XYZ file of C-alpha atoms in Angstrom:
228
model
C 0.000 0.000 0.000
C 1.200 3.562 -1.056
C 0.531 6.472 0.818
C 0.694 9.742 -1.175
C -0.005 13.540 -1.033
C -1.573 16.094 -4.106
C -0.555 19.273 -3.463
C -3.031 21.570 -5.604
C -5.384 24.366 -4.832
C -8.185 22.767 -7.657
C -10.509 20.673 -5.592
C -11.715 19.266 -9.069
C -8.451 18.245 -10.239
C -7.759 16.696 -6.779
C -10.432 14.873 -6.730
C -9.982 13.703 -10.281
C -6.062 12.443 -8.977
C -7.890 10.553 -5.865
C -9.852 8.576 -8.284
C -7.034 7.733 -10.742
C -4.697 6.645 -7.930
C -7.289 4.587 -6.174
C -8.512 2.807 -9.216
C -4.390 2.139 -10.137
C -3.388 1.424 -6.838
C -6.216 -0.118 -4.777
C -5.641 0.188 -1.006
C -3.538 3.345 -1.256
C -3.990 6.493 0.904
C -4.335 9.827 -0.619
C -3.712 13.066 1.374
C -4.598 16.545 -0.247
C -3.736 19.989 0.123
C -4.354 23.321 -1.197
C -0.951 25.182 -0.624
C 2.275 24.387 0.117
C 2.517 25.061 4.098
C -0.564 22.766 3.916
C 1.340 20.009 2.071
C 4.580 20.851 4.592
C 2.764 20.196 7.409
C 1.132 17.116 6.322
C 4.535 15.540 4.793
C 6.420 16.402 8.200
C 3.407 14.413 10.325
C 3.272 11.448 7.605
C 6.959 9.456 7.439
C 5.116 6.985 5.537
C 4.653 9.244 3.064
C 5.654 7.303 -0.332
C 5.549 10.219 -3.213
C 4.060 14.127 -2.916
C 2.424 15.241 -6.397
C 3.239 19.136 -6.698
C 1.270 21.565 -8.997
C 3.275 24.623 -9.892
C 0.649 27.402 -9.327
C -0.026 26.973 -5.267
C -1.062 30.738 -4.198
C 1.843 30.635 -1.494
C 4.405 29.237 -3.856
C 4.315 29.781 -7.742
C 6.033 28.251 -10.399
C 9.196 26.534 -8.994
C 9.597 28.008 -5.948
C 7.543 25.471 -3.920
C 9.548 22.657 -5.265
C 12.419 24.360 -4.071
C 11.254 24.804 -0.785
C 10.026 20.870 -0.078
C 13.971 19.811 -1.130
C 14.968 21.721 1.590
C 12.151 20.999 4.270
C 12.123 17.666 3.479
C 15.244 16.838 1.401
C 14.053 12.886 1.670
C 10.982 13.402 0.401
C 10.307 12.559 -3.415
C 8.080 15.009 -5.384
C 6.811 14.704 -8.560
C 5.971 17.734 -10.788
C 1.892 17.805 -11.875
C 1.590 21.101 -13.830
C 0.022 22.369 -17.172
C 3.261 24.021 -17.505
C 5.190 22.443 -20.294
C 7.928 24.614 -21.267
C 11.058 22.347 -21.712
C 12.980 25.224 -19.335
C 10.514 24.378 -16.469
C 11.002 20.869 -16.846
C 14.813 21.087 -17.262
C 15.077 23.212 -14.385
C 12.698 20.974 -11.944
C 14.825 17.739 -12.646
C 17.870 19.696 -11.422
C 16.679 20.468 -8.586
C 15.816 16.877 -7.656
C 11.896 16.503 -8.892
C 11.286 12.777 -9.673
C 9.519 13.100 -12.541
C 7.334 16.014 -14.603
C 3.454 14.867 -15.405
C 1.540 17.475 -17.931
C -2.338 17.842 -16.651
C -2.651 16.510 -20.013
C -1.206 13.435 -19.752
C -4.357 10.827 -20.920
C -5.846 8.462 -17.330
C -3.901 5.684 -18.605
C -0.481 7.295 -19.209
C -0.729 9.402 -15.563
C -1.340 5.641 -13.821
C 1.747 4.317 -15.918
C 3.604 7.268 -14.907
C 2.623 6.639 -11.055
C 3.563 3.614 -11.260
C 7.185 4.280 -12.901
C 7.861 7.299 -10.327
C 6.948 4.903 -7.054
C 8.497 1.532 -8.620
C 12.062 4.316 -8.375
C 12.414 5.279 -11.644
C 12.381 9.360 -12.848
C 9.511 9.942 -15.573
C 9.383 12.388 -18.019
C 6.914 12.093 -21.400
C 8.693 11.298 -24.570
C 7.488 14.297 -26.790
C 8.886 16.684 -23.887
C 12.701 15.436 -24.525
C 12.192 15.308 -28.226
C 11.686 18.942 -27.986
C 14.733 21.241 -29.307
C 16.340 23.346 -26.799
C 15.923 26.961 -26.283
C 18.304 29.162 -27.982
C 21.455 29.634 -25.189
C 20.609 33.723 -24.843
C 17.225 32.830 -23.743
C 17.713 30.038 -21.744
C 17.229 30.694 -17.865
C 18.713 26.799 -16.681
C 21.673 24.870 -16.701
C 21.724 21.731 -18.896
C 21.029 19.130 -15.979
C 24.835 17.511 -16.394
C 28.086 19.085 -17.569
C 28.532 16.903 -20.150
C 31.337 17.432 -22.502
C 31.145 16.704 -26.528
C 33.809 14.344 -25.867
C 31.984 12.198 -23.220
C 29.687 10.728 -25.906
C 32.844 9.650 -28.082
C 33.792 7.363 -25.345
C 30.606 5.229 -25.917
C 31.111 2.039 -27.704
C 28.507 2.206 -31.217
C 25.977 -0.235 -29.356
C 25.649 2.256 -26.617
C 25.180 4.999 -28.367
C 21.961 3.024 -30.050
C 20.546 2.473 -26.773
C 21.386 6.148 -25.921
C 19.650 7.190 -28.782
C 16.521 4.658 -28.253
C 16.339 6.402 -24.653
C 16.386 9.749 -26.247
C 13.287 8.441 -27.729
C 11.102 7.824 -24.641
C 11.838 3.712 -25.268
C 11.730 1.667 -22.344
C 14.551 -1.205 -21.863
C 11.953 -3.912 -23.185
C 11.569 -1.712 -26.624
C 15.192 -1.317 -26.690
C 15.741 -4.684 -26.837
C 13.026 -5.222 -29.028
C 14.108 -2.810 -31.677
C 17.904 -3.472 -31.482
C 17.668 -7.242 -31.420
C 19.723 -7.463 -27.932
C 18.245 -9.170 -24.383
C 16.945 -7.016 -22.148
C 19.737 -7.532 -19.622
C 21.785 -6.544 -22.337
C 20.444 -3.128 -22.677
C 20.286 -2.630 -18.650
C 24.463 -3.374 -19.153
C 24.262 -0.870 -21.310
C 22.142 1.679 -19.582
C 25.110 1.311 -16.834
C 27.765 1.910 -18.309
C 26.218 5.125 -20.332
C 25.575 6.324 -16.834
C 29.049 5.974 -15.336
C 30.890 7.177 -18.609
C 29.046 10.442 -19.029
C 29.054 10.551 -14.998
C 25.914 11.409 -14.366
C 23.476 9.486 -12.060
C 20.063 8.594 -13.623
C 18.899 7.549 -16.914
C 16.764 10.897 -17.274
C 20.319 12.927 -16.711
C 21.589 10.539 -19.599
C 19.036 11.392 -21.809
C 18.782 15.193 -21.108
C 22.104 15.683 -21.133
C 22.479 13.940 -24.412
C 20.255 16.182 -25.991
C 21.692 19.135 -25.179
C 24.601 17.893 -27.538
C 25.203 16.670 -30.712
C 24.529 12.559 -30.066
C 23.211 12.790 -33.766
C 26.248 13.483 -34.912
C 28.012 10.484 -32.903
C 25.923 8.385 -33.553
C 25.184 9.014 -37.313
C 28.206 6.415 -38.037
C 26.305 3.606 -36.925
C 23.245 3.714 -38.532
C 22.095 0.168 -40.695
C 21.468 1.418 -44.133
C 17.966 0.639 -45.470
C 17.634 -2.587 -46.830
């Protein structure tokens, strides 16, 4: 049983989340609240607490501000971003400072559950068409790329991990990996390691940001099958 906490000042949309989670996850508990020194003071009486869903436009803590303030209150504590706020900027800028995933509103019933699921099984979530989005020009940009990841860090990858790099760039899970490159499933979880430690960074959603904000077309280009 999972114990979690929506942090949003719509009653509506709350009540919409407390159905979705109890119809994924029967048995679960669901706190609410409708600001952020509301959802404080309910994550600092509830250890148990498994995962707090944050909306971005709390009227005592707008945009990412509130996020910032839970990593520091509660530091343990992991938070998932639930915002209509898409710009890639906001979502850069909430995985760096430690959100667990980012969830549009829009996400569909059936994607939200899967995306539950993902951030409380340990694993970061992000949708797919959000990291195929282009970055910002530099000039405008207001974040840091989430790693400091050099040009030459993707030339140490052997060819077959830079096709699973590029696969996760894509949104594709390890079982579609495998699937599309012909490799077991273990095999691409090798993989996935070893891209972590050589572009030293420490999740497979750092891998796949940081990728993007440099050329992996480029290195990876080489090892393309021609069409057959």
């Amino acid at each position: 049983m999972h114990t979690l906490l929506v942090a949003d000042d719509h009653p509506m949309f709350r009540d919409a989340m407390v159905g979705a989670i109890a119809a994924a996850l029967p048995g679960s508990r669901v706190l609410e609240a409708d600001s952020l020194a509301a959802a404080v003071r309910l994550a600092e009486n509830h250890d148990e607490l498994d995962l707090l869903l944050l909306d971005l436009g709390l009227p005592d803590a707008k945009e990412l501000a509130g996020l910032q303030q839970l990593r520091e209150a509660l530091p343990g504590l992991p938070v998932a971003i639930i915002s209509a706020e898409q710009g890639r900027e906001t979502v850069l800028e909430a995985i760096r400072l430690g959100a667990v995933g980012y969830i549009p509103k829009s996400t569909p019933r059936d994607d939200l559950i899967a995306a539950l699921q993902q951030v409380l099984e340990g694993q970061m979530y992000l949708p797919a068409d959000i990291l195929r989005r282009p970055p910002a020009p530099v000039a405008t940009s207001r974040c840091e790329p989430v790693a400091d990841l050099e040009s030459s860090a993707l030339a140490q990858l052997t060819a077959k991990q830079l096709q699973v790099l590029e696969r996760m760039t894509c949104g594709d899970s390890n079982k579609q990996i495998a699937r599309e490159l012909n490799i077991a499933e273990t095999t691409v979880k090798t993989h996935v390691s070893a891209i972590l430690n050589k572009l030293g960074v420490n999740s497979r959603i750092q891998a796949i940001l940081a990728a993007r904000e440099h050329d992996l077309a480029f290195h990876a280009r080489p090892i393309r099958q021609p069409h057959r």
